[in-house]
Amino acid sequence: MLLLRLLLKNAFRHKLRSALTLIGLVVAICAFGLLRTIVDAWYAGAEASASTRLVTRSAVSLTFPLPLSYGERIRAVQGVSGVSWANWFGGVYVTERNFFPQFAVDPTSYLALYPEYVLPNVQRQAFLRDRQGAIVGRKLADKFGWRVGDQIPLRGTIYPGIWSFTLRGIYNGVDASTDEQQLLFHWKYLSETIRQRPGANPARVDSVGVYIIGIREADDAALISQRIDALFRNSLAETLTETEKAFQLSFVSMSEAILVALQAVSLIIVVIIMAVMANTMTMTARERLAEYATLRVLGFSPGFVVRLLAAESLLIALVGGLLGIALTLPLAAFVGQAVGTLLPVFRVSELTLLLQLLAALLVGVVAAAWPAWRISRFDIVAGLRHVG
Amino acid sequence: MKALPLSYIARNLWVRRVTTVLTALGMALVVYVFATVLMMSEGIRATLVATGQPDNVVVLRKGAGAEINSALARAQAAVVESLPGIATDALGRRLVSKEPVALINLPKRGSGKPSNVTVRGTSDLGLALRPQVRLAAGRMFRPGTSEIVTGRAIAGGFVGADRGETLRFGGRDWTVVGVLDAGRSGFDSEIWGDSEQMIQAFRRRDFSSMVVRLADAGDFERTRTAVDSDPRLQLEAKPEIRFYAEQSEALATFISILGTALSVIFSIGAIVGAMITMFAAVAQRVGEIGTLRALGFRRRAVLVAFLAEALLLALVGGGVGLAAASLMQTVNISTTNFQTFSELAFRFTLTPGIAVKTLLFALLMGLLGGFIPAWRAARLSIVDCLREA
């Protein structure tokens, strides 16, 4: 008990210095947590993917379409339980800043494959009946203040012209990892509209961006992928089938350089704060040389003195770390709002919180190492002579 | 007023070496992050700006924004080609390149991870329109064959893309016969082949974009009006420099916003570090301050001395950070530009402007961290100081 009081008194003896160190720690631990959350958000699409869904795209690249006729042939492949398809629309709502993903999908089969999009039955029926209808995720609707029945005009970049959709439903994600910032509309509406245009390229009218394939057994994913790709080998449009997770990860790996930089930077901040904290502990130890010498004279072992210093360092680091963690949650909510549709799922994971705590403890241990090593081997007489 | 000598200030830092090094190290790391981020967005900008030529005009479908979204029918291309004001080469041919552009997915060397690479169909005129592009190795592709040339970053970065190797896409094998050096422009990250061969291989009917050299760069407005006013076209013309600058905007802005936000957060840590150090320096030297004051040095001289100490500390940190950042210039990196959805290779670019900005940033950290301690030192009364010593 006495020891604890000594620790507390020691740790906050220099109020200003302790306060400054704490501020530094809080900022660093907070930034560390936020950076990790940003990196996590990048992987959110892959995390939310189901192991029983495959994605088939053109083997050349995602920008090449596949023929609509492939759908029926894929459905006949052994082990496939459902087939749907989607086209990336790439429309602009008012300005480029309002970016959010839009997909032209085959509604019935698509919603059957994505049970995580929870839609009231009335709205689902209304959407299925209206070919010009669309549904959006809850967060997107909240962001733009859309209500069911509203008209949403989009300016096409891939498919030219102004496209107007009637909002027929707003879906909720089944859990926090579901993307609630998309707009889905009828693929038929897209293809019919293009067909009616003069000079329409017949190859583009009945084309599909990707096929989404539901399979019965997740374990069969590799086998079924091979079967599908074998079906179209040496055809005019060869396919590449992979699990939904691998498909999403291929997007993540495109911006890998940025992710690696973010991860590096999140470690650098820990090193920075280590330097600040180590500096504080070094100064503390230097000032207290006479005190430590006195403790040694009174019969305390060198180990005790070292433990005293280490415990003080850990105590400050722990307090700063906990404050930082407490601040991370509201701050992450704020940043999540600010980045909006760019990173649709923005959530501080439990692992991040744990790593923040570990980082704080690591800072505490490392900061005490150098001064502790010094005081463990200093000369008592010199220490007593030293005036702090 | 008599000022304290600089050597006194410098030696004060030297006496407390460990503390000085730790504080400067913290600052150096912050400065390093700050500088590399600026260098990164500058590198992206420089790469894409170097891609455009001042007298070239890019023609795309209205509203397409990027080449891969765009489509130009042959009839439309013919109309554009016949517009007045287009430069001609020595043989009297109009300097116009009608180009199909596609993305193909290729695995990277080493990691094997796939990424999107731009494939451009062009001709000898396309090369003439881009004087910054020259052959680094091998020869140009022959028209009408399945031969391609690859940009330097692609040749080194992707499996099967170097000279003598073959790539398979669009249902056939393409032989790489040459490597392009595009002078650190975006074309270093592209694959070029014959325009008509590409259209066939990708089973297209249309071109993606057209590049046109104007006889007089000042004529752009007239060309644009001509394109806008023709109801057959539904196209838009842009100066090539502006077109490529717009392509880099989102990525460069994203990186600089993210980086600046990070640097500001980090700098709080470094400022706190400097403040702790300077407060300790003041506390340790109370007696010394009293003596100086008794010797006749004014409050202001003490303030300036401590502030200079903090600034010197920041300058050391800033210098080390900047030196470390300048080493990054040798590193080539590539990432996907999400506006074009394709791979873009670039280098960290250090400009004098960035160096000055970085050092000012370091000094600002020193000033913010050092001012309060220095002010406190100057406010101490002589008698208290001397009594405490």
XYZ file of C-alpha atoms in Angstrom, chain B residues 8-331:
324
model
C 26.386 28.944 -25.044
C 23.061 27.809 -26.480
C 24.560 25.006 -28.530
C 26.674 23.698 -25.676
C 23.646 23.581 -23.416
C 22.101 21.103 -25.829
C 25.334 19.121 -25.956
C 25.525 18.791 -22.151
C 22.222 16.891 -22.043
C 22.971 14.632 -24.989
C 20.547 11.791 -24.274
C 17.591 14.098 -23.771
C 18.540 16.182 -26.800
C 18.844 13.110 -29.003
C 15.524 11.657 -27.830
C 13.642 14.903 -28.370
C 15.259 15.543 -31.732
C 14.519 11.960 -32.747
C 10.826 12.431 -32.023
C 10.797 15.605 -34.079
C 12.804 14.006 -36.863
C 10.219 11.242 -37.222
C 7.381 13.746 -37.449
C 9.297 15.794 -40.000
C 10.082 12.619 -41.943
C 6.395 11.701 -42.197
C 5.449 15.272 -43.103
C 8.101 15.477 -45.845
C 7.450 12.049 -47.376
C 3.743 12.745 -47.654
C 4.387 16.033 -49.438
C 6.935 14.290 -51.657
C 4.446 11.551 -52.476
C 1.635 13.818 -53.616
C 4.161 15.965 -55.475
C 5.490 12.818 -57.164
C 2.043 11.797 -58.347
C 1.341 15.289 -59.595
C 4.688 15.606 -61.350
C 4.238 12.219 -63.035
C 0.831 13.015 -64.443
C 1.630 16.590 -65.364
C 4.675 15.353 -67.298
C 2.321 13.046 -69.180
C 0.551 15.921 -70.918
C 1.946 18.102 -73.708
C 0.978 21.785 -73.941
C -0.222 21.720 -77.559
C -2.012 18.358 -77.395
C -5.772 18.054 -76.970
C -7.561 14.962 -75.667
C -11.038 14.200 -76.988
C -13.338 11.958 -74.937
C -17.027 11.156 -74.827
C -18.952 13.828 -72.938
C -19.014 13.180 -69.194
C -16.659 10.187 -69.375
C -13.911 11.732 -67.239
C -11.472 8.858 -67.824
C -10.328 7.116 -70.990
C -11.668 3.711 -69.989
C -15.220 5.064 -69.614
C -15.106 6.781 -72.969
C -16.060 5.617 -76.460
C -15.670 7.335 -79.847
C -17.273 5.838 -82.928
C -15.153 5.813 -86.086
C -17.468 8.305 -87.763
C -17.045 10.720 -84.861
C -13.288 10.248 -84.923
C -13.247 11.078 -88.636
C -15.135 14.326 -87.978
C -12.666 15.357 -85.290
C -9.742 14.440 -87.541
C -10.994 16.805 -90.215
C -11.301 19.809 -87.900
C -9.258 22.848 -88.907
C -6.186 23.890 -86.958
C -4.606 20.447 -86.568
C -0.850 20.251 -87.046
C 0.708 18.029 -89.711
C 3.976 16.147 -89.730
C 6.749 16.280 -92.362
C 4.845 13.853 -94.587
C 1.745 16.009 -94.445
C -0.200 13.565 -92.243
C -2.482 15.090 -89.625
C -1.064 14.607 -86.136
C -3.972 12.665 -84.713
C -3.936 9.422 -82.750
C -7.127 7.394 -82.361
C -6.605 5.091 -79.447
C -8.459 2.206 -77.853
C -7.612 2.005 -74.150
C -8.296 -1.056 -72.014
C -7.344 -2.366 -68.623
C -5.894 -5.806 -68.219
C -5.237 -7.637 -65.011
C -1.615 -8.739 -64.637
C 0.258 -10.359 -61.751
C 3.115 -8.359 -60.234
C 6.625 -9.699 -60.143
C 7.567 -10.983 -56.729
C 4.262 -10.859 -54.888
C 2.183 -12.261 -57.781
C -0.679 -10.000 -56.743
C -2.781 -8.860 -59.668
C -3.191 -5.229 -60.618
C -4.799 -3.350 -63.481
C -2.524 -2.127 -66.257
C -3.494 0.278 -69.019
C -3.139 -1.065 -72.564
C -3.162 1.571 -75.290
C -3.563 0.977 -78.987
C -1.657 3.585 -80.949
C 0.483 4.173 -84.022
C 3.717 5.895 -85.016
C 1.732 9.146 -84.914
C 0.852 8.425 -81.286
C 4.558 8.267 -80.543
C 5.184 11.493 -82.472
C 2.508 13.202 -80.365
C 4.419 12.338 -77.176
C 7.993 13.534 -77.601
C 8.831 12.617 -73.979
C 8.467 8.919 -74.827
C 11.456 7.148 -76.353
C 12.680 3.600 -76.633
C 14.944 2.487 -73.796
C 15.537 -0.976 -75.247
C 14.526 -3.019 -78.273
C 12.397 -1.574 -81.055
C 8.873 -0.269 -81.634
C 6.034 -2.677 -82.437
C 5.399 -3.231 -86.142
C 1.939 -2.117 -87.300
C -0.471 -4.959 -87.987
C 1.301 -7.485 -85.742
C 0.816 -8.858 -82.244
C 3.826 -6.968 -80.961
C 3.786 -4.639 -77.990
C 6.127 -2.327 -76.155
C 5.907 -1.822 -72.392
C 6.634 1.169 -70.190
C 9.652 0.920 -67.921
C 7.663 0.510 -64.717
C 5.534 -2.222 -66.276
C 8.528 -4.083 -67.761
C 10.180 -4.277 -64.364
C 7.064 -4.637 -62.250
C 4.884 -7.257 -63.918
C 5.356 -10.902 -64.826
C 6.061 -11.467 -68.525
C 6.276 -7.790 -69.444
C 9.991 -7.412 -70.092
C 11.594 -7.441 -73.534
C 11.580 -10.853 -75.174
C 8.783 -12.162 -72.957
C 5.181 -12.697 -73.985
C 1.911 -11.595 -72.428
C -1.420 -13.281 -73.027
C -4.568 -11.173 -73.199
C -7.476 -10.666 -75.572
C -7.218 -14.251 -76.772
C -3.688 -14.106 -78.142
C -0.052 -13.981 -77.187
C 1.717 -10.657 -77.540
C 5.483 -10.440 -77.855
C 7.200 -7.641 -75.991
C 9.682 -6.201 -78.493
C 10.720 -3.045 -76.706
C 10.721 -1.066 -73.477
C 9.670 2.575 -73.383
C 11.277 5.277 -71.317
C 8.590 7.884 -70.899
C 10.636 10.283 -68.788
C 8.799 9.521 -65.525
C 5.412 10.238 -66.993
C 2.258 8.137 -66.798
C 3.216 6.298 -69.992
C 5.886 4.454 -67.984
C 2.928 2.523 -66.544
C 1.319 1.570 -69.873
C 1.524 -1.084 -72.568
C 1.390 0.091 -76.182
C 0.462 -1.877 -79.267
C -1.063 -1.383 -82.701
C -4.394 0.425 -82.551
C -6.341 -1.751 -85.008
C -4.915 -4.968 -83.539
C -6.062 -3.917 -80.069
C -9.567 -3.112 -81.256
C -9.826 -6.575 -82.789
C -8.345 -8.342 -79.802
C -10.673 -6.627 -77.369
C -13.653 -7.070 -79.747
C -14.555 -3.444 -79.775
C -15.973 -1.181 -82.411
C -15.019 2.142 -80.956
C -11.928 4.015 -79.945
C -11.616 5.247 -76.358
C -9.980 8.584 -76.911
C -8.263 10.760 -79.457
C -5.161 12.855 -79.078
C -4.794 15.785 -81.451
C -1.827 18.120 -81.882
C -2.857 21.707 -82.558
C -0.858 23.757 -85.027
C -1.130 26.610 -82.550
C -1.703 25.852 -78.860
C -3.574 29.137 -78.521
C -6.234 27.780 -80.869
C -7.710 25.480 -78.263
C -10.868 27.529 -77.677
C -11.740 27.368 -81.369
C -11.274 23.616 -81.462
C -13.427 23.195 -78.366
C -16.208 25.311 -79.815
C -16.051 23.283 -83.004
C -16.368 20.023 -81.050
C -19.112 21.353 -78.763
C -21.229 22.825 -81.541
C -21.297 19.706 -83.726
C -24.423 17.709 -82.750
C -22.969 14.508 -84.240
C -20.115 14.457 -81.801
C -21.329 14.536 -78.158
C -17.669 14.725 -77.237
C -15.547 16.988 -75.152
C -12.077 18.323 -75.823
C -9.571 19.134 -73.101
C -5.975 20.351 -73.148
C -3.880 17.269 -72.446
C -2.103 18.872 -69.488
C -5.381 19.663 -67.767
C -6.772 16.232 -68.552
C -3.865 14.487 -66.813
C -3.807 16.970 -63.949
C -7.444 16.098 -63.281
C -6.589 12.399 -63.310
C -4.091 12.900 -60.533
C -6.207 15.261 -58.480
C -8.195 12.812 -56.369
C -5.245 10.601 -55.427
C -2.866 13.495 -54.765
C -5.483 15.324 -52.699
C -6.365 12.188 -50.768
C -2.741 11.545 -49.871
C -1.996 15.124 -48.916
C -5.116 15.472 -46.740
C -4.448 12.187 -44.995
C -0.780 13.046 -44.584
C -1.363 16.554 -43.302
C -3.900 15.320 -40.773
C -1.405 12.705 -39.587
C 1.443 15.208 -39.407
C -0.617 17.602 -37.317
C -1.568 14.844 -34.874
C 2.027 13.647 -34.707
C 3.369 17.137 -34.234
C 1.368 17.429 -31.008
C 3.454 14.547 -29.679
C 6.693 16.176 -30.797
C 5.720 19.598 -29.431
C 4.952 18.005 -26.085
C 8.360 16.347 -26.191
C 10.117 19.625 -26.891
C 8.148 21.329 -24.139
C 9.094 18.692 -21.566
C 12.754 19.015 -22.514
C 12.757 22.783 -22.387
C 10.886 22.934 -19.079
C 13.491 20.597 -17.609
C 16.277 22.697 -19.079
C 14.843 25.780 -17.426
C 14.294 24.024 -14.096
C 17.866 22.721 -14.021
C 19.423 26.052 -14.773
C 17.510 28.332 -12.430
C 20.721 29.320 -10.685
C 22.427 29.945 -13.980
C 19.556 32.153 -15.130
C 19.827 34.176 -11.916
C 23.559 34.608 -12.424
C 23.084 35.736 -16.021
C 20.471 38.241 -14.954
C 22.714 39.476 -12.139
C 25.498 39.930 -14.688
C 23.260 42.341 -16.541
C 21.582 40.245 -19.189
C 18.002 41.417 -19.667
C 14.879 39.291 -19.429
C 14.591 39.476 -23.162
C 18.082 38.036 -23.672
C 17.149 35.057 -21.487
C 13.899 34.573 -23.428
C 15.734 34.711 -26.733
C 18.425 32.320 -25.514
C 15.964 29.634 -24.445
C 13.818 30.100 -27.514
C 16.918 29.811 -29.700
C 17.792 26.610 -27.871
C 14.378 25.142 -28.680
C 14.632 26.275 -32.304
C 18.113 24.800 -32.622
C 16.804 21.531 -31.233
C 13.959 21.613 -33.776
C 16.382 22.427 -36.561
C 18.527 19.403 -35.685
C 15.409 17.220 -35.670
C 14.146 18.802 -38.881
C 17.487 18.377 -40.621
C 17.737 14.697 -39.672
C 14.117 14.082 -40.711
C 14.572 15.851 -44.013
C 17.787 13.980 -44.727
C 16.016 10.676 -44.088
C 13.131 11.765 -46.296
C 15.461 12.775 -49.117
C 16.742 9.177 -49.184
C 13.212 8.189 -50.179
C 13.816 9.804 -53.562
C 15.525 6.634 -54.699
C 12.409 4.570 -53.949
